[in-house]
Coordinates of C-alpha atoms in Angstrom, one line a residue:
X1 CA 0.0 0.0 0.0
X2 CA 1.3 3.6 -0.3
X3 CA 3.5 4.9 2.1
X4 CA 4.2 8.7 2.6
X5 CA 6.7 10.8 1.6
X6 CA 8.2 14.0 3.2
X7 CA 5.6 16.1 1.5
X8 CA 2.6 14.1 3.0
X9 CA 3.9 14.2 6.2
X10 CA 4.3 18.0 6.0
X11 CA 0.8 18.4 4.7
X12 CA -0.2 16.2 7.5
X13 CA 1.4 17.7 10.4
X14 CA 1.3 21.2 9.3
X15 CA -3.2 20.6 8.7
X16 CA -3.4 18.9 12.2
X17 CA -1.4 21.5 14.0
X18 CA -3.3 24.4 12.1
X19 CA -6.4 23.0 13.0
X20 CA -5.3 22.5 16.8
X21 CA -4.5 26.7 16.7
X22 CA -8.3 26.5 15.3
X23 CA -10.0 24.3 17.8
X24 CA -8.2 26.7 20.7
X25 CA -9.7 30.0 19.5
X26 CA -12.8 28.2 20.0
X27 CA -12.9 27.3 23.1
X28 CA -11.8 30.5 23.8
X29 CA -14.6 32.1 22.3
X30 CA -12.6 34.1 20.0
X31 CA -14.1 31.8 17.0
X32 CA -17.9 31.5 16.6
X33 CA -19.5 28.7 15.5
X34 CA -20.8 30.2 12.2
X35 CA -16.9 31.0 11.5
X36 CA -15.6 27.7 13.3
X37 CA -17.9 25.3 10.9
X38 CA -16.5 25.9 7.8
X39 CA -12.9 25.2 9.2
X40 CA -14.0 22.4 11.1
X41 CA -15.7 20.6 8.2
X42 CA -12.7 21.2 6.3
X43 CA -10.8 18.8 8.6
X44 CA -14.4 16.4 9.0
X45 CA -15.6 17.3 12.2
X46 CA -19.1 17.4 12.3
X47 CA -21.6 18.5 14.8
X48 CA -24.4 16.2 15.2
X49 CA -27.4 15.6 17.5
X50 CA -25.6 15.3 20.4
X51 CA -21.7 15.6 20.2
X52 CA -19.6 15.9 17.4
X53 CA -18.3 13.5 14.6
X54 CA -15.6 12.9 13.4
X55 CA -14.7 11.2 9.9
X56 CA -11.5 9.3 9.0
X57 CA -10.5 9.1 5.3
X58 CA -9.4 5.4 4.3
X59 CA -8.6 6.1 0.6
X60 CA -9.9 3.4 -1.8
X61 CA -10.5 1.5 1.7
X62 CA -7.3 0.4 2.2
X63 CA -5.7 0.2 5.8
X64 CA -2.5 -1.4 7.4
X65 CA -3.0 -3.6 10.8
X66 CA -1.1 -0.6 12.3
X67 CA -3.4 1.7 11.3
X68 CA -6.3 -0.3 12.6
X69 CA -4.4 -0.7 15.9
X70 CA -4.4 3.3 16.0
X71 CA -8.2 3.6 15.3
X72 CA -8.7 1.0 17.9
X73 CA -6.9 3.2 20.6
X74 CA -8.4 6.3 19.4
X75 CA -12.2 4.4 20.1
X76 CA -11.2 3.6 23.4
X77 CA -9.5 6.3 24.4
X78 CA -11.7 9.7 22.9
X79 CA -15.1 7.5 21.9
X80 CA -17.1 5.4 23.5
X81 CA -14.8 2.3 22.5
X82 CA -16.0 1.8 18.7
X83 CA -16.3 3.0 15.4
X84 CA -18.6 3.1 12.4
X85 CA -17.8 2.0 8.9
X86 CA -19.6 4.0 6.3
X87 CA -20.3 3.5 2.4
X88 CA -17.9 5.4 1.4
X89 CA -15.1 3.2 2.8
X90 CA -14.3 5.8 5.4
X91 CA -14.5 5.2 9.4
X92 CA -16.2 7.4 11.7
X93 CA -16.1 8.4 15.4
X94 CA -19.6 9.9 17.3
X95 CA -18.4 11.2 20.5
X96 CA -15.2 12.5 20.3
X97 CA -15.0 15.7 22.5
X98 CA -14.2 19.0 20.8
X99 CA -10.9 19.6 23.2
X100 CA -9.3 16.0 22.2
X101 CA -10.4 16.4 18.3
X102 CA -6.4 17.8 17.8
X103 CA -5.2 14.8 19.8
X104 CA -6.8 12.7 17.4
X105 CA -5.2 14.4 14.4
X106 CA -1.8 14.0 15.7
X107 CA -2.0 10.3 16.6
X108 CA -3.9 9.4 12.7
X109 CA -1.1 11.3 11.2
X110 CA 1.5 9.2 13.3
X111 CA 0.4 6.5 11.2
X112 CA 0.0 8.2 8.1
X113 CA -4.1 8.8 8.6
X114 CA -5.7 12.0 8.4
X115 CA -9.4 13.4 8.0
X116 CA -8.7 16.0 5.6
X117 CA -11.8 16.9 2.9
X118 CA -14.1 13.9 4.0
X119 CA -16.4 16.6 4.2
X120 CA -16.9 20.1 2.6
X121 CA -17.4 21.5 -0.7
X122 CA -14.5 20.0 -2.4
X123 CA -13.3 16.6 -3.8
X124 CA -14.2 14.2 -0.9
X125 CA -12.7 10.5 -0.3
X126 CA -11.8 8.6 -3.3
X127 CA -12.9 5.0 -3.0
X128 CA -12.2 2.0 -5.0
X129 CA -13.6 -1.5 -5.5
X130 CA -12.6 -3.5 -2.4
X131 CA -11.3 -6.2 -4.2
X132 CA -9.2 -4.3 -6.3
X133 CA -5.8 -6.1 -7.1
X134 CA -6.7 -9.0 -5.9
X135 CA -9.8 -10.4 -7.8
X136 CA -10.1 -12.9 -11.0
X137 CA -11.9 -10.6 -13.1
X138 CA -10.0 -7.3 -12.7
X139 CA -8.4 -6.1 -16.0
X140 CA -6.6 -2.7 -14.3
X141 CA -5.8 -2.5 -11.1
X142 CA -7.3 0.6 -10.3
X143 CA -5.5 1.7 -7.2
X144 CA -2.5 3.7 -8.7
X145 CA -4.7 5.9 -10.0
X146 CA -6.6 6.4 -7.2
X147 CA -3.9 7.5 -5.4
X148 CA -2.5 9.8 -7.9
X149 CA -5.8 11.3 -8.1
X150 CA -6.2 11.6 -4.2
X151 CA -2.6 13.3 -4.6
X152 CA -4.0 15.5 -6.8
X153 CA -7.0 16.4 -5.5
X154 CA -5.6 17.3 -2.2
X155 CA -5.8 20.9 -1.3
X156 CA -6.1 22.2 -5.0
X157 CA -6.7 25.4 -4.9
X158 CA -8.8 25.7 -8.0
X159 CA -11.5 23.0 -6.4
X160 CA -11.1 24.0 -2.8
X161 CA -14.8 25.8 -3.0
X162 CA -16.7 23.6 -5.4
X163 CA -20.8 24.3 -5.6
X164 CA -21.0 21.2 -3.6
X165 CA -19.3 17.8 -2.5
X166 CA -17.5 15.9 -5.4
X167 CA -17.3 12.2 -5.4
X168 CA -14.8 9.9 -7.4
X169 CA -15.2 6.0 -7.7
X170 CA -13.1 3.9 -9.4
X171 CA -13.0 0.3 -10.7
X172 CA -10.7 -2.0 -13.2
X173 CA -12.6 -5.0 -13.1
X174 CA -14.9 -6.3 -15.9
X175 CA -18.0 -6.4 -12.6
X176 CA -18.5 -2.9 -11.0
X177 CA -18.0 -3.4 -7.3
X178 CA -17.2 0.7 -6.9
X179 CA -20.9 2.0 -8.1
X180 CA -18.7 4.1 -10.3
X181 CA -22.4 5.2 -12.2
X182 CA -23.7 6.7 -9.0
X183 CA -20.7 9.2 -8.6
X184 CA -20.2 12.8 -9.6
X185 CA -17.5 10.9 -11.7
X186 CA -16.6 7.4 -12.0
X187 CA -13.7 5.5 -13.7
X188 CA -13.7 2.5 -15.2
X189 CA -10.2 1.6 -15.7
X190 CA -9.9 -0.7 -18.6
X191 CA -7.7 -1.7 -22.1
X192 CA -8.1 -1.1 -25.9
X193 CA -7.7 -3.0 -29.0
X194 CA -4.4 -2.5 -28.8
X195 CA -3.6 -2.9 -24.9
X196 CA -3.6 0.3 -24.0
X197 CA -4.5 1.6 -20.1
X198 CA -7.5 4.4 -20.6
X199 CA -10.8 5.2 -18.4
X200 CA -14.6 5.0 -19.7
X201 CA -15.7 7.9 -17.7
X202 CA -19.2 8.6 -16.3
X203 CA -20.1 12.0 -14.8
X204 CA -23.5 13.4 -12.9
X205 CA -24.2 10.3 -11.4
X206 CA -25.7 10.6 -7.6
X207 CA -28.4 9.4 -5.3
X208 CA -30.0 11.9 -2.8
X209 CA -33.0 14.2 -3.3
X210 CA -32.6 13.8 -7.0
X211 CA -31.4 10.0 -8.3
X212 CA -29.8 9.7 -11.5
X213 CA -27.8 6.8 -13.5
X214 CA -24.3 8.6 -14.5
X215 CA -23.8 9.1 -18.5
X216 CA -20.5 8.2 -20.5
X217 CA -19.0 11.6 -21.1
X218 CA -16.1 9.8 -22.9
X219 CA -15.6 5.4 -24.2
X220 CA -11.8 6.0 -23.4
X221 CA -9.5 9.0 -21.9
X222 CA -5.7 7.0 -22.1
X223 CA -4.1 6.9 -18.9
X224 CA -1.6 10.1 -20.1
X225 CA -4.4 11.7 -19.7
X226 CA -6.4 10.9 -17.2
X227 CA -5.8 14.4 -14.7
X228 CA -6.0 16.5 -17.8
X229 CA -9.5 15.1 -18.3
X230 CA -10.6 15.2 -14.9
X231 CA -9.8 18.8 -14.6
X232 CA -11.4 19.9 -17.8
X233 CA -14.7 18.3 -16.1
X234 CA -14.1 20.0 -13.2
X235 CA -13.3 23.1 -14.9
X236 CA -16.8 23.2 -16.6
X237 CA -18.3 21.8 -13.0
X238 CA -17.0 24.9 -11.1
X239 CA -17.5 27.7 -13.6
X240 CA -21.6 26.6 -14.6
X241 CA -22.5 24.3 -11.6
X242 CA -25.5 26.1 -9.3
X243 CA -24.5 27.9 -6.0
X244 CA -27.5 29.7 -5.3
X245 CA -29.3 26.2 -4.6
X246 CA -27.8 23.5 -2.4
X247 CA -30.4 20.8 -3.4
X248 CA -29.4 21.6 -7.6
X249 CA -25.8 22.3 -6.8
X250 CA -24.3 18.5 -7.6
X251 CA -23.0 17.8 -11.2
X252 CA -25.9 15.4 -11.9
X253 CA -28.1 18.5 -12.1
X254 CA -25.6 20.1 -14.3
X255 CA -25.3 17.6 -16.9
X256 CA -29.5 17.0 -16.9
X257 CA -30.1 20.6 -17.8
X258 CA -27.2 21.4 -19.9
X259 CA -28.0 17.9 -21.8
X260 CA -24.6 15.4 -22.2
X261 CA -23.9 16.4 -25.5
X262 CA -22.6 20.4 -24.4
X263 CA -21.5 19.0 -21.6
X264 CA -19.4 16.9 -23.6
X265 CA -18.6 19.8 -26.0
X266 CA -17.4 22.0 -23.2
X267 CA -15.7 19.2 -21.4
X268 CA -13.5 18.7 -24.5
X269 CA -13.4 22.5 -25.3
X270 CA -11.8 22.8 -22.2
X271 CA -9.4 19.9 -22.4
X272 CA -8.0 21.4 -25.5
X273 CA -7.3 24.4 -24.2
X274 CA -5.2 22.7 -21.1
X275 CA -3.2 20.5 -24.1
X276 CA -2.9 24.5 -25.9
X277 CA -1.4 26.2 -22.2
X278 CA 1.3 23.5 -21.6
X279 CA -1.1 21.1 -19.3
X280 CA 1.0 18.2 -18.7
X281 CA 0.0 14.7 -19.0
X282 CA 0.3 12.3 -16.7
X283 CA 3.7 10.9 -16.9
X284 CA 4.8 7.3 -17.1
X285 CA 7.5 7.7 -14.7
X286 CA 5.1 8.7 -12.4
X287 CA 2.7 5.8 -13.0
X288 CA 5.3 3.7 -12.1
X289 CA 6.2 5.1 -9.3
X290 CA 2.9 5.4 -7.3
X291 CA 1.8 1.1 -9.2
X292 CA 5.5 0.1 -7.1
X293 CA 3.3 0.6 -3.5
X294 CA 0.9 -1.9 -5.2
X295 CA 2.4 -4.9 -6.2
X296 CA 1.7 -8.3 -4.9
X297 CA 3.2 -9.5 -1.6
X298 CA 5.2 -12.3 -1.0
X299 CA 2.4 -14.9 -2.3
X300 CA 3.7 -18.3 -2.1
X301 CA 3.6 -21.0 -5.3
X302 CA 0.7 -22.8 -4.1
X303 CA -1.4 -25.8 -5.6
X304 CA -4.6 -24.7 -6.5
X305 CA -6.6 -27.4 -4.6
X306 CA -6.3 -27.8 -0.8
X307 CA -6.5 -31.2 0.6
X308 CA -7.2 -29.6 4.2
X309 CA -9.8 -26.9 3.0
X310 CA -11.1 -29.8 0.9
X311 CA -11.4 -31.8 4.4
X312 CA -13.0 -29.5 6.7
X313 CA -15.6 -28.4 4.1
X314 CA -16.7 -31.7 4.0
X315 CA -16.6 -32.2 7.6
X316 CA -18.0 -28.9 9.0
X317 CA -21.2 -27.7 7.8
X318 CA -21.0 -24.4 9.6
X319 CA -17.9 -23.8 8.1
X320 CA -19.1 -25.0 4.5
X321 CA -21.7 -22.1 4.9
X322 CA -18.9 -19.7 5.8
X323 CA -17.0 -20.7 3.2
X324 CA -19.8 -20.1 0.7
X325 CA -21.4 -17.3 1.3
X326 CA -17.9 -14.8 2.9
X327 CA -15.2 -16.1 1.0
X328 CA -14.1 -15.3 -2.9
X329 CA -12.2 -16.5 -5.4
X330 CA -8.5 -15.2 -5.5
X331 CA -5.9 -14.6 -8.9
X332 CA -3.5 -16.3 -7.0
X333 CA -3.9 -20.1 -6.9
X334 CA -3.8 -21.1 -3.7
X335 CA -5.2 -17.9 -2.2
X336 CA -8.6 -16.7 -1.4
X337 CA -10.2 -13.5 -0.2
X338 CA -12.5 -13.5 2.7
X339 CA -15.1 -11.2 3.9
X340 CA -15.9 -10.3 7.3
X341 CA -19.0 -9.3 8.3
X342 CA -20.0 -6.5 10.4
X343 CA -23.7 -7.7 10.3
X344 CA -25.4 -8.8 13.0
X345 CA -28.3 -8.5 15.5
X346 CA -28.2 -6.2 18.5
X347 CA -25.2 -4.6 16.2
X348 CA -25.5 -1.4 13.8
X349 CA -24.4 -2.1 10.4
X350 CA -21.1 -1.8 10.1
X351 CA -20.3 -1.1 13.6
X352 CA -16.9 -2.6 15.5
X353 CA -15.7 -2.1 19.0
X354 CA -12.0 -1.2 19.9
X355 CA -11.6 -4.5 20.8
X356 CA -12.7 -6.5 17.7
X357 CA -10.2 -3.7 15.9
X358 CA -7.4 -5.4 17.6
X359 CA -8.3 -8.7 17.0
X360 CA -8.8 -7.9 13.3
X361 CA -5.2 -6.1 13.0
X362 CA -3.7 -9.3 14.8
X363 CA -5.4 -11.8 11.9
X364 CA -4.3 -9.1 9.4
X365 CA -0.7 -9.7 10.7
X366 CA -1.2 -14.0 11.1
X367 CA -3.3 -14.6 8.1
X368 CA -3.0 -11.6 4.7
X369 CA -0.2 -9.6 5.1
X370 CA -1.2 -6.8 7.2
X371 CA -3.3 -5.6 5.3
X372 CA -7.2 -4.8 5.7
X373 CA -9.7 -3.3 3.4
X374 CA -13.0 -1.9 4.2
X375 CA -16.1 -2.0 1.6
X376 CA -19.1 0.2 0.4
X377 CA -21.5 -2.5 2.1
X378 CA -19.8 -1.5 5.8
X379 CA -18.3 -4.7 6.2
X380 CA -14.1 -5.6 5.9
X381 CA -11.8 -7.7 3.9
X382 CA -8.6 -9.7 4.2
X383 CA -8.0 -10.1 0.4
X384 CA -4.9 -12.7 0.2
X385 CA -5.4 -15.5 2.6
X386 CA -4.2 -18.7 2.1
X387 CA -6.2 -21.4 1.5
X388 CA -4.9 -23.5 3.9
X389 CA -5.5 -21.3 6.5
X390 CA -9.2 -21.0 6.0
X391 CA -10.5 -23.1 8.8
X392 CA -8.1 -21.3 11.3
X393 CA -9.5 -18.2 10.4
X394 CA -12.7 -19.0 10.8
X395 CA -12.2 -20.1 13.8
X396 CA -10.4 -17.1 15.0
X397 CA -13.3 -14.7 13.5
X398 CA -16.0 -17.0 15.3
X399 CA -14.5 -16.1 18.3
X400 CA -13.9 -12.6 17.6
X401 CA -18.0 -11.8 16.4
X402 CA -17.0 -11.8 12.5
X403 CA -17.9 -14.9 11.1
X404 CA -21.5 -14.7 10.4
X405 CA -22.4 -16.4 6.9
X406 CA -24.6 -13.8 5.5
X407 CA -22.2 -11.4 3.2
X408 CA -25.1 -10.8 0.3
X409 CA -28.0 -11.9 2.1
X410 CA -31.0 -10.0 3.3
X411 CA -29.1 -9.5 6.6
X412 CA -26.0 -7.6 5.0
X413 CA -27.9 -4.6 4.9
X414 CA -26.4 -0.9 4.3
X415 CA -28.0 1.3 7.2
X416 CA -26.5 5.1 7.8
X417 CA -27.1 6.3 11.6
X418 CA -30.3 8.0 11.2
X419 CA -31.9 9.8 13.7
X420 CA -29.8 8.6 16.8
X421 CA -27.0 10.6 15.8
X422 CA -27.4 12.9 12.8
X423 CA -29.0 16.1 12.7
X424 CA -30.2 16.0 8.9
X425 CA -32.1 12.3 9.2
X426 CA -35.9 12.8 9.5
X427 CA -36.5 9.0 10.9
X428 CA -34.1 6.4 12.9
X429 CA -32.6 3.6 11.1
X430 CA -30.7 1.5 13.5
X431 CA -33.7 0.2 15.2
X432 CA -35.2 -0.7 12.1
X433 CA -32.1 -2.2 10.4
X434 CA -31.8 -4.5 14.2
X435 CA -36.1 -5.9 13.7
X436 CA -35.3 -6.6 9.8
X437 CA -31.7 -8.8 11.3
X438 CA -33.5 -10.3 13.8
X439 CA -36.5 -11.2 12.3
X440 CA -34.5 -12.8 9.5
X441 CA -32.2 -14.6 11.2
X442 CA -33.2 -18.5 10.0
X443 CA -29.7 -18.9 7.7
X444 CA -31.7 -21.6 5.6
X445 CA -34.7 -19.0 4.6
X446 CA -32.0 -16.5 3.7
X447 CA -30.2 -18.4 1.5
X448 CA -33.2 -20.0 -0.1
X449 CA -34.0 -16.0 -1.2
X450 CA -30.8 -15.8 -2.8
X451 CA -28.4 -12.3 -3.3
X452 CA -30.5 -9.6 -2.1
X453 CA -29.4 -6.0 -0.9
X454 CA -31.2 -4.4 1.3
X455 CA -30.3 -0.6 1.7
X456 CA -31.7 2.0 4.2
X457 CA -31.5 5.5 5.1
X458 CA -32.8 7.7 7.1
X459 CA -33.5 10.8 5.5
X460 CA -33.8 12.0 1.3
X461 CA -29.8 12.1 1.5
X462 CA -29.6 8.7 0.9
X463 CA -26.1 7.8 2.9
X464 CA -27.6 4.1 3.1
X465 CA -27.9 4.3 -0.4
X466 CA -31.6 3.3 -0.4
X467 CA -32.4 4.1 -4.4
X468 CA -30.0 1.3 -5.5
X469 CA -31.4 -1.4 -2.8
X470 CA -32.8 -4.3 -4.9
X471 CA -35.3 -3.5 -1.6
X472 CA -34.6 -0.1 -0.4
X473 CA -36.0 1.8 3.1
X474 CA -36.5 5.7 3.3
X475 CA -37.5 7.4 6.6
X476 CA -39.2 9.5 6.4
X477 CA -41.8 11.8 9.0
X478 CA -45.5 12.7 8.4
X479 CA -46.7 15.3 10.7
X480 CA -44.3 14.3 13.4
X481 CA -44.5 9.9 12.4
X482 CA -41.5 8.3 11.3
X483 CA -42.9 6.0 8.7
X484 CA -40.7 4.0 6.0
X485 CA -41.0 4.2 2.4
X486 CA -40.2 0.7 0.4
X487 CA -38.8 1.4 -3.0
X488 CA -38.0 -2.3 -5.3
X489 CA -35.5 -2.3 -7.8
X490 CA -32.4 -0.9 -7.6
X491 CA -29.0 -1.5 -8.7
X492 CA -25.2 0.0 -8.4
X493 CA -23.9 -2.7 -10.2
X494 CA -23.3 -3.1 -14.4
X495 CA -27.2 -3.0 -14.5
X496 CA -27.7 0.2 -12.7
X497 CA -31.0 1.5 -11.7
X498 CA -33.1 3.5 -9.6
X499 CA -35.7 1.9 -7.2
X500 CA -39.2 2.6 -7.8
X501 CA -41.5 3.6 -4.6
X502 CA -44.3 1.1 -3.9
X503 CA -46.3 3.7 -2.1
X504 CA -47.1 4.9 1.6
X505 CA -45.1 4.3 3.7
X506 CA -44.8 1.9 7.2
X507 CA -44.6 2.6 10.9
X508 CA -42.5 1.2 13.3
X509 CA -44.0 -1.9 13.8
X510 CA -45.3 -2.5 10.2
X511 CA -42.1 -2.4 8.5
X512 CA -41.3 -5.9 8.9
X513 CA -44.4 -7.4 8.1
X514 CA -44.6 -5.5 5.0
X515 CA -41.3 -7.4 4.0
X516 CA -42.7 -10.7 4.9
X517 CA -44.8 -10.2 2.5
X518 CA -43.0 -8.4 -0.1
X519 CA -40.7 -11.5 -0.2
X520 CA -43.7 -14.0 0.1
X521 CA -44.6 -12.8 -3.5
X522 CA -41.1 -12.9 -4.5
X523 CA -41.0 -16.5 -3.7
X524 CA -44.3 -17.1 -5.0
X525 CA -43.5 -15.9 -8.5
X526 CA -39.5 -16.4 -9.2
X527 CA -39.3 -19.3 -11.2
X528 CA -36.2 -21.6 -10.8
X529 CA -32.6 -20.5 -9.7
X530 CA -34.2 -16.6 -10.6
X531 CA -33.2 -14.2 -8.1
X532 CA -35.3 -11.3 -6.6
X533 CA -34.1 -8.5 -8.9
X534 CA -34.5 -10.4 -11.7
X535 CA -37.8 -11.6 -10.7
X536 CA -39.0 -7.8 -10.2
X537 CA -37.6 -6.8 -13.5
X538 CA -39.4 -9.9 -15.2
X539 CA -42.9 -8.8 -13.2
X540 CA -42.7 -5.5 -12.5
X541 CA -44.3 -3.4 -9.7
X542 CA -47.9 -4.4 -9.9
X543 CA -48.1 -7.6 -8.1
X544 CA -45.8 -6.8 -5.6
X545 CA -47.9 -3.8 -4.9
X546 CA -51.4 -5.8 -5.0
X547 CA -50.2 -8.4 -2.4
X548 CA -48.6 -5.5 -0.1
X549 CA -51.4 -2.9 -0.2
X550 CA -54.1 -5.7 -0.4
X551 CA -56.0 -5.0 2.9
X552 CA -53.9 -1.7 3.7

C-alpha cells in the first residue's frame, strides 16, 4: 500500500497543527461557531445531534494492521470504545469531545491517517472497488490511479470551493464493485484494441433528493491523460455548476439541464485548451512510481486445490456455509479473499468495538499480510489468505464476532445512523435495520431467497444508499410519524437503476411485516434458480404492490 513521503507528512502535520490553533480559539470564544464550521468541516468534524463526529478518510478503503491498531486506541480512548464504517469506505467516530479532536489528528497522522476533505465542498474521499488487485476478473488495477488522483485532489486550490461535495469512484474489473455510475465521476479503468491503459468515464451520477444513473461523457480517456481530463470536467463543473441552490448544486443537475452532449462539448473544449497552455500529462514515470506501492506480496507458489480446505468443508457444515457465502475466489492459486461481516443482531451495520479492531489487526498480521480493506457494504476484507488457513481463520473470526455467513443476504444490509445521531435524518434507522436482522435470522430462509441488498436510510440524503437497494427503506416523517418508504429495484452494479416507490409508507411496527410479504410474493413468483431482482424486473411493480397494499 502507499506509504508517505516527506511532503505528506508536512501536509499532515502542518493541517493537524493548524487545525489545533483553530480548535483553541474556540474554546476560547474568539471563533464562533458560524466561523468555526467551515474550518471544522474542512478537517471532517461534524456536529451532530448530540456531540460531534468525526470522519477518517481510508482512501480506496485500504488500511495497514497498524493503522487499525491506532483507530482501535483512538475508540477507546476519545469515543465510546467503537467505530462506524460508512459506504464510502471511510470510518467514523460519534463522540469524540471538541478539546481532544487535535489529539486525534496528531495520533492518525502518526500513522499516516488524516481526516482532511471527508467533508466540505470540495473533492471528498476517493474510493475503490474493495477487491481491487486482488480479484479474477480485474483487468486494471485501479488503485495507482486512485492515489495519484487523491494526490491531486488534495488541497487544489482551484477545487477547494466547489458548488458542492464531489465524489470519485473507481474500478478496473470487468464487474462494478465501486458504483462508479452513481458518482459525480466514475472511472472504469480498462484496455483497448491495442492494450492500452485508458478510463470509460461517467459524470453526474448521484443518489440523494434527486437519483440519476451517470452518463458516459467519454468510451476511453488513455491513462496520459487521465488528470488532464478530470480537470477539464471539473473546470466546466465549477464555472456553470449552481451555487444559489444546495439541493441543484451537484453535477448530476448540471449535466441534466445542460443535456450530455454540451456537456461533452465543453468538457472537451476545455481539455484542448489545457493541451494548448502546456497542461501536462500524466507521466509514465510517475505511474510507475505510485503502481511500485501496489504490487503483490510475498504470495507463495501454491497448488490450487487444498487437501485440508477440501477436508474441513466436508466435515464442518457451519464452516461449508462460511466458506460459501464470505469467501471469494483469489488470482493467486492457492489464495482466497474473505469477507468479514460486520452484520449482525443487537449490532449497527457496520459497527466494531476497539476491541474486535485489535483482533482484526492481529489476523491481518497472522493470516493476509497486514493488510485490511474496508467495503461500500460497511463490512471488511482480508484479500490474500491462504487457502490452507481457512478453517483457522474461521475459527479465529468465530470467536472474535465476525464470522456470520450472510455477506449478500438480506441480513448484510447498508444502514447510515439515522436519527440517533445525525442532525439532517428525518426517521431512525438502526432500530429498524436490528427488527429486519432479527427477524430474518433463519440462515436456511436467507439463503433460499438468494443475493438480495437491502439498503436504508434515514433521510432523502440517501447515505444508506436506499435508491440502488434491490429492496430499499426511506424514513421518512409525516406530521411528526416516522414512517418507512419501500422502494424495489435498484442497482449500483453493471445494470444500474433507480428503485421505484411502492407507495405509503410503514410505521414502526409494520415495517417488517410488509417485507414478509413483499418476499412471500417474490417467492411465489421467481421461477427456478431466478433471483429477486431479476424476478421484479421480469414482473414488475404491480403484483408486488397488489399483495402489499391488499388490505392496507
Amino acid at each position: 500500500m502507499y506509504k508517505y513521503d516527506e511532503n505528506d507528512r508536512r501536509i499532515v502535520l502542518e493541517r493537524a497543527a493548524q487545525f489545533k490553533s483553530q480548535v483553541e480559539r474556540r474554546l476560547t470564544g474568539a471563533l464562533k461557531e458560524e466561523e468555526f464550521r467551515p474550518l471544522r468541516l474542512q478537517n471532517g468534524l461534524y456536529l451532530q445531534l448530540h456531540a460531534y463526529m468525526l470522519r477518517v478518510a481510508v482512501p480506496y478503503g485500504l488500511m495497514s494492521s497498524t493503522q487499525m491498531r491506532m483507530l482501535s486506541h483512538i475508540a477507546s480512548k476519545y469515543d465510546r470504545g467503537y467505530g462506524h464504517m460508512t459506504t464510502r469506505q471511510n470510518i467514523q467516530f460519534n463522540w469524540p469531545k471538541l478539546d481532544d479532536v487535535p489529539s486525534i489528528l496528531d495520533d492518525l497522522a502518526s500513522v499516516e491517517m488524516h481526516a482532511i476533505q471527508t467533508s466540505g465542498n470540495c473533492i471528498r474521499n476517493i474510493s475503490a472497488d474493495q477487491f481491487a488487485g486482488v480479484i479474477a476478473d480485474e483487468v486494471v488495477d485501479p488503485r495507482p490511479y486512485a492515489e495519484i488522483m487523491r494526490q491531486w485532489s488534495t488541497f487544489h486550490p482551484e477545487f477547494a470551493y466547489l458548488p458542492r461535495k464531489f465524489k470519485f469512484a473507481f474500478t478496473g474489473a470487468t464487474t462494478d464493485r465501486a458504483a462508479v455510475q452513481f458518482h459525480d465521476i466514475g472511472f472504469h479503468a480498462l484496455k483497448n484494441d491495442a492494450g492500452e491503459v485508458g478510463f470509460k468515464i461517467y459524470v453526474g451520477g448521484g443518489m440523494g433528493r434527486t437519483p440519476m444513473i451517470g452518463k458516459v461523457v467519454s468510451e476511453f480517456v488513455p491513462e496520459k491523460d487521465l488528470l488532464l481530463y478530470t480537470e477539464a470536467i471539473m473546470r466546466v463543473y465549477n464555472q456553470f455548476g449552481r451555487r444559489d441552490n444546495k439541493y441543484k448544486a451537484r453535477i448530476k443537475i448540471l449535466v441534466h439541464e445542460m443535456k450530455l452532449e454540451e456537456f461533452t462539448r465543453r468538457v472537451e473544449d476545455e481539455f484542448t485548451a489545457l493541451l494548448e497552455e502546456g497542461g501536462l500529462p500524466l507521466d509514465q514515470a510517475e505511474i510507475d512510481r505510485v503502481a511500485a506501492y501496489f504490487v503483490d506480496p510475498a504470495y507463495e507458489d501454491l497448488p490450487e486445490k487444498s487437501a485440508s480446505l477440501d477436508q474441513n468443508l466436508a466435515d464442518n457444515r457451519d464452516f461449508s456455509f462460511w466458506y460459501r457465502q464470505n469467501v471469494l475466489t483469489h488470482k493467486k492459486t492457492g489464495y482466497a479473499i474473505v469477507n468479514l461481516s460486520l452484520k449482525k443482531p443487537g449490532v449497527p451495520p457496520g459497527d466494531l468495538t476497539d476491541v474486535q479492531m485489535l483482533a482484526i489487526a492481529d489476523l491481518a498480521d497472522k493470516y493476509s499480510f497486514g493488510e485490511i480493506r474496508s467495503t461500500h457494504e460497511q463490512n471488511l476484507v482480508l484479500a490474500d489468505v491462504r487457502k490452507d488457513d481457512l478453517f483457522d481463520l474461521w475459527g479465529a473470526l468465530s470467536t472474535s464476532g465476525f464470522a456470520d455467513p450472510n455477506i449478500g443476504t438480506l441480513q448484510d444490509m447498508i444502514c447510515c445512523p439515522g436519527l440517533d445521531f445525525c442532525t439532517l435524518a428525518n426517521a431512525r434507522s438502526i432500530p429498524i435495520a436490528d427488527k429486519i436482522t432479527s427477524r430474518f435470522d433463519d440462515m436456511d430462509y436467507l439463503y433460499d431467497l438468494g443475493e438480495l441488498k437491502l439498503k436504508m436510510s434515514g433521510c432523502i440524503n440517501a447515505c444508506g444508499h436506499h435508491h440502488v437497494g434491490h429492496i430499499g427503506i426511506l424514513g421518512v416523517n409525516k406530521k411528526g410519524t416516522e414512517l418507512y418508504q419501500i422502494t424495489l429495484g435498484g442497482s449500483a452494479g453493471d445494470d444500474a437503476s433507480v428503485g421505484k416507490i411502492m407507495g405509503p409508507g410503514f410505521d414502526e411496527d409494520g415495517i417488517v411485516p410488509a417485507l414478509e410479504k413483499i418476499l412471500a410474493t417474490y417467492i411465489d413468483l421467481r421461477e427456478d434458480g431466478e433471483e429477486f431482482l431479476a424476478t421484479y424486473r421480469r414482473v414488475g411493480m404491480t403484483p408486488f404492490k397488489e399483495t402489499l397494499y391488499a388490505n392496507h
